[in-house]
Short mmCIF file of C-alpha atoms in Angstrom, two decimals:
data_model
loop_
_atom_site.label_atom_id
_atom_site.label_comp_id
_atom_site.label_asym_id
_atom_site.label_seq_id
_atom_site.Cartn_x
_atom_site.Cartn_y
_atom_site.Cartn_z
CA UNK A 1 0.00 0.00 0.00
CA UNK A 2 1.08 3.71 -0.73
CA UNK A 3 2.15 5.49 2.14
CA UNK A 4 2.14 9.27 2.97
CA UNK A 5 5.54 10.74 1.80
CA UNK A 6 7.02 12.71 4.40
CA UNK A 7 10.14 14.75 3.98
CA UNK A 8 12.81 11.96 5.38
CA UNK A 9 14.61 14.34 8.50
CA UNK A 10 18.05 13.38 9.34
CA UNK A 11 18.28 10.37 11.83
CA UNK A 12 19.35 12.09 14.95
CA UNK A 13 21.23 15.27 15.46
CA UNK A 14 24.58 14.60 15.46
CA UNK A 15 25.75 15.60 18.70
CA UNK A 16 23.15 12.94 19.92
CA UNK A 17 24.09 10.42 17.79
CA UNK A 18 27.64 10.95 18.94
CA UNK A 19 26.54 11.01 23.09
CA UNK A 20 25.14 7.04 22.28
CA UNK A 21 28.06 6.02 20.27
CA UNK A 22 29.29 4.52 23.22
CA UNK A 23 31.97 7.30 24.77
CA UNK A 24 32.89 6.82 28.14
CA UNK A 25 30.81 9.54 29.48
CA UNK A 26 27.67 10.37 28.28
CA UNK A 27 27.46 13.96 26.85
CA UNK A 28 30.61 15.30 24.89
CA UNK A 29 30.94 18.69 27.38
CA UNK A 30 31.71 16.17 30.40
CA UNK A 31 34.55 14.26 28.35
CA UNK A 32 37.88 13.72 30.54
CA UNK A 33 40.81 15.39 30.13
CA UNK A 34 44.00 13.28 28.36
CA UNK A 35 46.48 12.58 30.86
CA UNK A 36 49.83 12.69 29.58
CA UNK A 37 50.29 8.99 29.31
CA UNK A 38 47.09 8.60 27.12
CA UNK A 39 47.76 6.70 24.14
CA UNK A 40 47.88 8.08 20.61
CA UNK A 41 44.36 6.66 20.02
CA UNK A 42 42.85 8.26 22.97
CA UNK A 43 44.61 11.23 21.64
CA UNK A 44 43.24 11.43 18.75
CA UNK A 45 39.63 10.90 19.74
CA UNK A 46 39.57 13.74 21.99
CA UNK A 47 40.90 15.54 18.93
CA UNK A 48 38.60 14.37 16.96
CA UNK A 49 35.74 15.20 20.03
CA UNK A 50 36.81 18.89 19.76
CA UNK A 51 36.83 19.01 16.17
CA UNK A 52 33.50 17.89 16.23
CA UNK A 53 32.06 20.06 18.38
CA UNK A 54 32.86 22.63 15.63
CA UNK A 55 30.69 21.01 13.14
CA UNK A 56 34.08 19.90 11.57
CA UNK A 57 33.03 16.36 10.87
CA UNK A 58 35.19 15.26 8.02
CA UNK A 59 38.37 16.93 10.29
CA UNK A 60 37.48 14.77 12.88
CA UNK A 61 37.33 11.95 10.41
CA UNK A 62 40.95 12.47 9.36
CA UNK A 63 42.19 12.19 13.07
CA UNK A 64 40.85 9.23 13.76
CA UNK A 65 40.72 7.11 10.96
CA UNK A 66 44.52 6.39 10.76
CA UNK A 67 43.69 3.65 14.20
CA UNK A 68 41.09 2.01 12.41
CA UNK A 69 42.94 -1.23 12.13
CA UNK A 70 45.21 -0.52 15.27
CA UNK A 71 44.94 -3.78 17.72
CA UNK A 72 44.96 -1.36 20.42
CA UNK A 73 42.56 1.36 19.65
CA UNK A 74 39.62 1.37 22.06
CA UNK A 75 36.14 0.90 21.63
CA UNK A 76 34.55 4.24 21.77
CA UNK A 77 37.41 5.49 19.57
CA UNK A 78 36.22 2.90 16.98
CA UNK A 79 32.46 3.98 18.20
CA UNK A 80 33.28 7.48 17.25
CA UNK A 81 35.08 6.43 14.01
CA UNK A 82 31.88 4.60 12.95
CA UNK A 83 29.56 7.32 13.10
CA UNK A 84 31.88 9.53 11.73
CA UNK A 85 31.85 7.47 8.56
CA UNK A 86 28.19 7.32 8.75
CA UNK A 87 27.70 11.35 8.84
CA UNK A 88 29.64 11.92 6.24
CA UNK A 89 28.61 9.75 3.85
CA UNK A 90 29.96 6.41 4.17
CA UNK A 91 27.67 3.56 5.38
CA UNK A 92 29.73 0.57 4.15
CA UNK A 93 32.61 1.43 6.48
CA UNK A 94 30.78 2.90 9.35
CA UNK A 95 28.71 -1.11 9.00
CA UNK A 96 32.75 -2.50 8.95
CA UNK A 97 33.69 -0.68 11.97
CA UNK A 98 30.43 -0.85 13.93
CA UNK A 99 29.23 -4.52 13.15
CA UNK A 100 32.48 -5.93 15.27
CA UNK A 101 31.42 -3.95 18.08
CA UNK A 102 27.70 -4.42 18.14
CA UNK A 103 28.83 -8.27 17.60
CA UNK A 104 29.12 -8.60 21.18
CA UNK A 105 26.76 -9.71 23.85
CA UNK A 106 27.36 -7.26 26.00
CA UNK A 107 27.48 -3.94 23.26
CA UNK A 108 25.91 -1.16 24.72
CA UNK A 109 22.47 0.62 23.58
CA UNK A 110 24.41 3.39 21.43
CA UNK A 111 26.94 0.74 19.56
CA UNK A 112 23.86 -1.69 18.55
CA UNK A 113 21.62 1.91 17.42
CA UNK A 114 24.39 3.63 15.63
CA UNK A 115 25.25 0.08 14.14
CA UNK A 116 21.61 0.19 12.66
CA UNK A 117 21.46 3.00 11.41
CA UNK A 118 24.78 2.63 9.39
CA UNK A 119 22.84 -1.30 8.27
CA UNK A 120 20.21 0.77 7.22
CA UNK A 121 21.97 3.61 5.28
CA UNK A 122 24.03 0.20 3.80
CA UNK A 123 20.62 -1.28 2.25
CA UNK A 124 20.51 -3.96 5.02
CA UNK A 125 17.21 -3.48 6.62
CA UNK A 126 17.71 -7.02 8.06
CA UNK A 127 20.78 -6.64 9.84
CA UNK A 128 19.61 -2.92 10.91
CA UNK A 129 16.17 -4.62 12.04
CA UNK A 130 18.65 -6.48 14.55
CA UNK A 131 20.46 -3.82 15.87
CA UNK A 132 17.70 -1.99 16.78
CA UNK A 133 16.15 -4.62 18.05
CA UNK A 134 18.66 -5.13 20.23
CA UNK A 135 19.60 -1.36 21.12
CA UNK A 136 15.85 -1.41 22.50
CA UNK A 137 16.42 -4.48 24.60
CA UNK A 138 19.51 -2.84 25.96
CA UNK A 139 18.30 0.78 26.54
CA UNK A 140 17.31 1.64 29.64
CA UNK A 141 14.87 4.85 28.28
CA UNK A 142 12.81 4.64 24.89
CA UNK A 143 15.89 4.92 22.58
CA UNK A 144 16.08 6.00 19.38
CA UNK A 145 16.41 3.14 18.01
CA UNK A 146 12.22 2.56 18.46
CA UNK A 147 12.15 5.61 15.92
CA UNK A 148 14.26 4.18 13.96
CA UNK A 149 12.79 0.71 13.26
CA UNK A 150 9.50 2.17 13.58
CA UNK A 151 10.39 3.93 10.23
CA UNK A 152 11.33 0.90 9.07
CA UNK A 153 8.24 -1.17 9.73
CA UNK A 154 6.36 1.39 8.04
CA UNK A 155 8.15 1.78 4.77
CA UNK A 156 7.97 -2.36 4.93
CA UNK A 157 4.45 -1.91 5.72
CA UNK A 158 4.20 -3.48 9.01
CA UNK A 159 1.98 -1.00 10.10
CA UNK A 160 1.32 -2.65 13.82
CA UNK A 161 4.52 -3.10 15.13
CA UNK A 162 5.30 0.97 13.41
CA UNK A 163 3.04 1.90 15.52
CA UNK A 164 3.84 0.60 18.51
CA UNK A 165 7.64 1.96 18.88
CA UNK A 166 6.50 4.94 17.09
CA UNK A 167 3.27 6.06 19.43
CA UNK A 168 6.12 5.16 22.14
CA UNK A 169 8.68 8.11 20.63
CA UNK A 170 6.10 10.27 19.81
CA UNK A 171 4.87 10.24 23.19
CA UNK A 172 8.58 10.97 24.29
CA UNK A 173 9.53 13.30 21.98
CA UNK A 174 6.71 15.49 20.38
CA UNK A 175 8.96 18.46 18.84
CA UNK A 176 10.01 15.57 16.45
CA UNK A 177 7.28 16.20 13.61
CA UNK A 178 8.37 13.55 11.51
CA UNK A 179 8.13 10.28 13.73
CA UNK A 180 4.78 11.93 15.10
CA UNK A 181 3.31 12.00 11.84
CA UNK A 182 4.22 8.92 10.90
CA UNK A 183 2.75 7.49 13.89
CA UNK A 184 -0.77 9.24 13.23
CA UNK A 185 -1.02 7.44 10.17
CA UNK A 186 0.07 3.91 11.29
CA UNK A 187 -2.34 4.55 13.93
CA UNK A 188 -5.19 5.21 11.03
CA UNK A 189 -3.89 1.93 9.52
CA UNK A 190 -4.13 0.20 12.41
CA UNK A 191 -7.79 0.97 13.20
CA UNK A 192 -7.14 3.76 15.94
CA UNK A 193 -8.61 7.21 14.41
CA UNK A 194 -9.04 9.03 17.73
CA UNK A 195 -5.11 7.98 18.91
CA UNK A 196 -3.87 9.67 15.12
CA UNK A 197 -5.68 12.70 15.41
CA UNK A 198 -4.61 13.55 19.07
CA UNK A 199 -1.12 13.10 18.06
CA UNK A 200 -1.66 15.42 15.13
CA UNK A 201 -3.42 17.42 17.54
CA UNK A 202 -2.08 21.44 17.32
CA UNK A 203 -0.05 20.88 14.72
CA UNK A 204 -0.43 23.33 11.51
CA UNK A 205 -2.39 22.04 8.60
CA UNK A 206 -0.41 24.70 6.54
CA UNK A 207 1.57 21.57 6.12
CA UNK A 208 0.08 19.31 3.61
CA UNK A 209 1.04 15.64 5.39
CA UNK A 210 -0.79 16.73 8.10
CA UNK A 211 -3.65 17.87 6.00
CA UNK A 212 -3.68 14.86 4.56
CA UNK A 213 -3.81 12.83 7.30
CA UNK A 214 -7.26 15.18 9.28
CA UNK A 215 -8.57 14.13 5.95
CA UNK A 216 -7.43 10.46 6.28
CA UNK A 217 -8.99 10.63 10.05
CA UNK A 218 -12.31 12.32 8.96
CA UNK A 219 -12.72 9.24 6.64
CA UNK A 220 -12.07 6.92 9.14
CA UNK A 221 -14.96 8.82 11.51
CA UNK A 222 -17.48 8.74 9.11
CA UNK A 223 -17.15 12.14 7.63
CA UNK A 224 -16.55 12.08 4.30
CA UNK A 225 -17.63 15.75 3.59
CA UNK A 226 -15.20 16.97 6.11
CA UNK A 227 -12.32 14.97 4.50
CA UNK A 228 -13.55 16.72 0.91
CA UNK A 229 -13.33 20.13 2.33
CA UNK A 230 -9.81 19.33 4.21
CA UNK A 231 -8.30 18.08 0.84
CA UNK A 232 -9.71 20.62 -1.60
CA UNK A 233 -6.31 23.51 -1.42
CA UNK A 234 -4.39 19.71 -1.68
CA UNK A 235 -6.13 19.07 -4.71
CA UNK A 236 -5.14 22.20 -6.23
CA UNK A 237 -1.88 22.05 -4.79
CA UNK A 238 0.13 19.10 -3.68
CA UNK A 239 3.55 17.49 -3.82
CA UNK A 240 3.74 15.11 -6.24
CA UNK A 241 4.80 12.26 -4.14
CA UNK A 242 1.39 12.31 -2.17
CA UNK A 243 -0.73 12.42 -6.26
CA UNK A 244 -1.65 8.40 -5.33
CA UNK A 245 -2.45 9.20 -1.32
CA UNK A 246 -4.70 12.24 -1.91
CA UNK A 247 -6.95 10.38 -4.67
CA UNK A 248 -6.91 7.11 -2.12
CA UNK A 249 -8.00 9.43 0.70
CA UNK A 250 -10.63 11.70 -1.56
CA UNK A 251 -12.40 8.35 -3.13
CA UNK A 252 -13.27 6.92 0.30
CA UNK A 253 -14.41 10.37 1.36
CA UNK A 254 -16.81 10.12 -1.74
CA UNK A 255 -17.47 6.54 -0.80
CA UNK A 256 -18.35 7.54 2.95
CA UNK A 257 -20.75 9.72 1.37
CA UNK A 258 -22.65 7.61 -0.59
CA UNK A 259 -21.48 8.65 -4.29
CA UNK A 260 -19.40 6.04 -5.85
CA UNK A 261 -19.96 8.18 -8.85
CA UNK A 262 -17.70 11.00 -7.88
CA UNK A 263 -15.21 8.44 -6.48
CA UNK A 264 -15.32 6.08 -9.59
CA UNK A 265 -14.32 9.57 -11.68
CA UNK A 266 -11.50 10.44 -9.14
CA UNK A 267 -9.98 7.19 -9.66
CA UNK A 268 -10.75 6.41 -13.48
CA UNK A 269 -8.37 8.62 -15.14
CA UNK A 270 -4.99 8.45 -12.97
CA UNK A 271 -2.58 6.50 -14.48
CA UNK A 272 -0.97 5.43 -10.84
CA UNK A 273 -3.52 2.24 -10.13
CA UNK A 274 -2.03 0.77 -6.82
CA UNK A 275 -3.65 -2.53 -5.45
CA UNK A 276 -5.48 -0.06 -2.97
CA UNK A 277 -6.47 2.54 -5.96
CA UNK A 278 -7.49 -0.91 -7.72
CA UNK A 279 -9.51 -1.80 -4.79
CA UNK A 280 -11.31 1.74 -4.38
CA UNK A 281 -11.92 1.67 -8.16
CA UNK A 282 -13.91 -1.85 -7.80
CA UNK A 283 -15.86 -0.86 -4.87
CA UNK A 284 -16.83 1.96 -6.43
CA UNK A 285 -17.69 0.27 -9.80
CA UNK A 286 -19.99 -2.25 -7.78
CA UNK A 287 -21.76 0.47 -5.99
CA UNK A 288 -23.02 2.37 -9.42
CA UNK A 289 -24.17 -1.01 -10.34
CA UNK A 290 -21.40 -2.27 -13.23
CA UNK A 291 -20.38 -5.18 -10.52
CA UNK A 292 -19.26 -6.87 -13.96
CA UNK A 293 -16.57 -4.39 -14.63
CA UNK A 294 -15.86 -4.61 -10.79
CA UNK A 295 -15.17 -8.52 -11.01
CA UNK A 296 -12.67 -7.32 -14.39
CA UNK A 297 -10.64 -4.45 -12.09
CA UNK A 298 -10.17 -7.38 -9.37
CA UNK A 299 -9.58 -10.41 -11.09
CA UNK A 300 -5.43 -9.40 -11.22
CA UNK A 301 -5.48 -8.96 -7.39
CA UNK A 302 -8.13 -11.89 -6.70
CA UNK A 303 -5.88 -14.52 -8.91
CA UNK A 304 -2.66 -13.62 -6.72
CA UNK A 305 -4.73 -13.93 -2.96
CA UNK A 306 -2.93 -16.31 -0.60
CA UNK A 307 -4.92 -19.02 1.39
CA UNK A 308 -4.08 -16.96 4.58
CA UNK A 309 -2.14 -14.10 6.45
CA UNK A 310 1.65 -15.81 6.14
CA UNK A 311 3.97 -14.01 4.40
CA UNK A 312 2.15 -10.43 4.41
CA UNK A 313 3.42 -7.51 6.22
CA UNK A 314 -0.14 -6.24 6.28
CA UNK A 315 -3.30 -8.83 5.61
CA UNK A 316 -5.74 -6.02 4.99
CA UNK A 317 -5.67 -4.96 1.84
CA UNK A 318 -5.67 -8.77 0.64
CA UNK A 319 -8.65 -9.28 3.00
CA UNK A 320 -10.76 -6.47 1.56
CA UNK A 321 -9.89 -7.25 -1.96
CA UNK A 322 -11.12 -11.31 -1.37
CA UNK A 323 -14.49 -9.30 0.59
CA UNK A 324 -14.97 -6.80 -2.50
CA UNK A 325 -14.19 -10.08 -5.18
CA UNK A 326 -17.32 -11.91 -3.19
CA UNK A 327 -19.55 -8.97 -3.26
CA UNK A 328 -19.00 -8.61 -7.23
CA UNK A 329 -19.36 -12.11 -7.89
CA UNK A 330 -22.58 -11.90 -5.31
CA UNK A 331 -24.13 -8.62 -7.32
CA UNK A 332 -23.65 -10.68 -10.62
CA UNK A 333 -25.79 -13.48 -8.94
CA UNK A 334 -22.33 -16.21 -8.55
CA UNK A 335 -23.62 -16.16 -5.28
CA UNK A 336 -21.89 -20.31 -4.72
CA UNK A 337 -18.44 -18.53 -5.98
CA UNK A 338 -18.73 -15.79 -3.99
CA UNK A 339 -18.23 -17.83 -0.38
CA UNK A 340 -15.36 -19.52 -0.65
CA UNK A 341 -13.99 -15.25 -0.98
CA UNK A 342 -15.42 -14.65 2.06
CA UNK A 343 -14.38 -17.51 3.83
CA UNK A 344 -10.54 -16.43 2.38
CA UNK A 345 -10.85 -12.88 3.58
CA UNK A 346 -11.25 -13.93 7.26
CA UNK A 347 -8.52 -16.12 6.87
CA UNK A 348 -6.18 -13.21 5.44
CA UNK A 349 -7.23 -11.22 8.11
CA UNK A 350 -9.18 -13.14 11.41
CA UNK A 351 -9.36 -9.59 12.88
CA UNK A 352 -11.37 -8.15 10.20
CA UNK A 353 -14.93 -6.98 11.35
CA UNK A 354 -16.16 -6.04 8.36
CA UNK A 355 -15.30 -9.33 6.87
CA UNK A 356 -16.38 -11.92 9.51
CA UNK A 357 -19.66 -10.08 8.99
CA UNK A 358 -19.89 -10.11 5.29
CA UNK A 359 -18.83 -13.80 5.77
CA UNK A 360 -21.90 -13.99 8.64
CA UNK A 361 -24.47 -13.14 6.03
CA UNK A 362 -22.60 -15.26 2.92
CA UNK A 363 -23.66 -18.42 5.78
CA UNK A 364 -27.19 -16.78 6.13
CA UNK A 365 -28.23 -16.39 2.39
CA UNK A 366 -26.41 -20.29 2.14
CA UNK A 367 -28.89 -21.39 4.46
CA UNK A 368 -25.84 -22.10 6.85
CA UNK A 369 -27.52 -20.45 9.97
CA UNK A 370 -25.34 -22.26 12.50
CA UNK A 371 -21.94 -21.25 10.66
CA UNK A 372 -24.04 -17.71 10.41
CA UNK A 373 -24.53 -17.14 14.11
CA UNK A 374 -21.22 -18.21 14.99
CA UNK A 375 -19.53 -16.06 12.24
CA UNK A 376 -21.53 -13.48 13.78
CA UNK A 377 -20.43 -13.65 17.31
CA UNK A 378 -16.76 -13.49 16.10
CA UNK A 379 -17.52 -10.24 14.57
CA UNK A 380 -19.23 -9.06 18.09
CA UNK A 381 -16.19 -9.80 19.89
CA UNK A 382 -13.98 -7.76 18.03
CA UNK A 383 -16.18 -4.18 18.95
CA UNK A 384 -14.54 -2.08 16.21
CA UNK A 385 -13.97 1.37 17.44
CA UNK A 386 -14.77 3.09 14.15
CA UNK A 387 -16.58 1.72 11.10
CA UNK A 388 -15.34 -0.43 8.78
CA UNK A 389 -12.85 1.20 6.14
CA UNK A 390 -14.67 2.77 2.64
CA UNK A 391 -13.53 -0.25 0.86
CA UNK A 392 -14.37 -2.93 3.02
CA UNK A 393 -18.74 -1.35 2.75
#
C-alpha cells in the first residue's frame, strides 16, 4: 500500500548520535581530560571530540581514521570512528567498523543503534532490524532506536509493530514532527482514528502531510464531507509524491458519502492504479451497479490472494480485496463462488470486522444459519472502534 511521503529528516542530530556512540561519558561537554600517558588513540579521539564540536566532521574523520585497524585502539574510539563514517557519507565502512562492536553480547544501547542506522543507510534493513532490536532491549529509556525501526516497519508496511515503537517516541519526543506523523497514520492503519488525530493534535495544517492525514482521520470517523473540504487547497496544490495518497483518501471520502460516482471519476483517469487505488476503483464500480466491470478491475489482485495471512506484512488490503471479489461475484448473482472469498478474507485477516460479517451473512443467504450465528459472534467480539474502512462497505 502507498504510504504518505514525508520529507525523510536526518536520523538524529549529530551531537546525539555521537553522546550514544558509546563514549565513556555520556554527553561530549563532560569528556575527561588526556592525561599525559594517554595513548595516541585516545589522543586522537579527543581531537577528533573537539573538532566535532565545531561542526568539523570530516576533520574529525581524518584524526581518527589512521587507528582504524590498530589492535589497540579502544572501543569508543572505533564507536566514534563509525559514526563519523556514517555522517559523512559512508555507510559501508561505518557497517565495517560498527558490526564488530555491536557483535558482542554485552554492546551497549548506542553501539547496537548507531550500528543500525549505518545497516540501514548500507541497504541492510535485516541486519539494521537487529540492531535496533537489540539497542531497545539494551536501553534503559525509549531509545532511538524505536524511531528508527519504527520507520522501518512502516516503509515495509508493518503497520502494527510501526506503531507501537512509534506512538512510544512520539509520546517521548513530540517536537520531532516527523516520527509523530508517521505514527498518526500507522495509527489510522491500524484501526485507531481518535489515537492519530490527538497526536496530530495542534499541529499546523499549513503543512500538507498533516492535512492529509485530518482528511485520512475524517474518513475513518465517518465524515466524508469533512475529509472533501480538508483536501480541496491539496487538490489544487500538492507534492507530487502524495498524487496516489490524496486520490486514495478523496475516493473513500466520496465513498463515505454515498457517491461512488464522484469516487469512480476520481480514480478512473490516474494512471498510478495501486492494489489499494485498484480496490477503491472496484468498490466503487460495484456500488453504481457495473459489478461486472468490478469482477474485471479485481480479477489481477483476486488470482494472486494467498490461502491466509503468512507471508504479508499487512493482511488487509488482501482481506478487503477477497471481501470486495465476493460482493461482485454476489451482485452478478455467482452467489456459490462468492463464499469460498469470504471464507478467504477472514482467513487473510481473522481480525477483520467487516469481513467476519460479510462472511456472517454469505452463511445466512447459504442457508448455513449455525456457521451464520457463529460467524456473527466473532464479529461481536472484536467491537470495532470506528466503522469499517470505505472499501471494506
Amino acid at each position: 500500500m502507498k504510504m504518505l511521503t514525508f520529507r525523510r529528516l536526518p536520523v538524529a542530530p549529530f551531537l546525539i548520535a555521537l553522546a550514544f556512540a558509546g563514549a565513556v561519558t555520556p554527553s561530549l561537554a563532560a569528556q575527561p581530560t588526556v592525561a599525559a600517558n594517554t595513548s595516541a588513540s585516545e589522543k586522537a579521539y579527543e581531537a577528533a571530540v573537539a573538532k566535532v564540536k565545531t561542526g568539523d566532521y570530516a576533520g574529525a574523520l581524518k584524526i581518527v581514521e589512521p587507528f582504524r585497524k590498530e589492535p589497540s585502539t579502544s572501543g569508543h574510539t572505533l564507536s566514534l570512528l563509525g559514526v563519523l563514517y556514517l555522517e559523512t557519507g559512508h555507510p559501508a565502512d561505518a557497517l565495517a567498523v560498527l558490526s564488530p562492536l555491536a557483535a558482542s553480547d554485552h554492546a551497549d544501547a548506542a553501539v547496537l543503534y548507531n550500528a543500525g542506522r549505518a545497516a540501514s543507510a548500507a541497504g541492510d534493513p535485516l541486519k539494521a532490524t537487529s540492531y535496533f532490536q537489540r539497542a531497545i532491549k539494551a536501553s534503559k529509556t525509549v531509545s532511538p532506536a524505536s524511531r528508527e525501526l519504527g520507520m522501518l516497519y512502516a516503509s515495509e508496511g508493518r503497520a502494527e509493530e510501526a506503531f507501537g515503537l512509534l506512538f512510544d517516541w512520539a509520546e517521548a519526543h513530540p517536537d520531532e514532527i516527523e516520527p509523530r506523523t508517521m505514527a498518526a497514520l500507522m495509527a489510522l492503519r491500524v484501526g485507531h482514528p481518535e489515537v492519530a488525530d490527538k497526536l496530530i493534535n495542534g499541529l499546523s495544517m499549513n503543512n500538507p502531510g498533516v492535512r492529509l492525514l485530518g482528511a485520512g482521520i475524517a474518513v475513518a470517523v465517518g465524515d466524508g464531507q469533512g475529509a472533501i473540504e480538508l483536501l480541496a487547497p491539496l487538490v489544487v496544490n500538492h507534492p507530487a509524491a502524495m498524487e496516489v495518497d490524496i486520490h486514495k483518501t478523496q475516493a473513500e471520502a466520496y465513498l463515505r458519502m454515498g457517491d461512488p460516482k464522484s469516487a469512480l471519476a476520481v480514480l478512473t483517469p490516474k494512471a498510478a492504479i495501486t492494489p489499494t487505488l485498484t480496490l477503491l476503483r472496484a468498490t466503487a464500480q460495484r456500488q453504481t451497479g457495473d459489478a461486472v466491470g468490478a469482477l474485471a478491475t479485481l480479477k489481477p489482485l483476486a488470482d494472486k490472494l494467498p490461502d491466509d495471512s503468512r507471508g504479508l506484512p499487512d493482511p488487509r488490503l488482501a482481506s478487503g480485496v477477497a471481501v470486495e471479489y465476493a460482493r461482485s461475484l454476489t451482485a452478478t448473482g455467482a452467489v456459490p463462488a462468492a463464499l469460498p472469498y469470504f471464507e478467504k478474507a477472514t482467513r487473510i485477516n481473522p481480525l477483520s470486522w467487516p469481513a467476519w460479517l460479510a462472511l456472517a451473512d454469505a452463511y445466512d443467504h447459504a442457508g448455513r444459519s449455525n456457521d451464520a450465528v457463529a460467524a456473527r459472534a466473532k464479529a461481536d467480539g472484536l467491537h470495532p472502534k470506528t466503522p469499517p474502512p470505505a472499501a471494506a462497505k
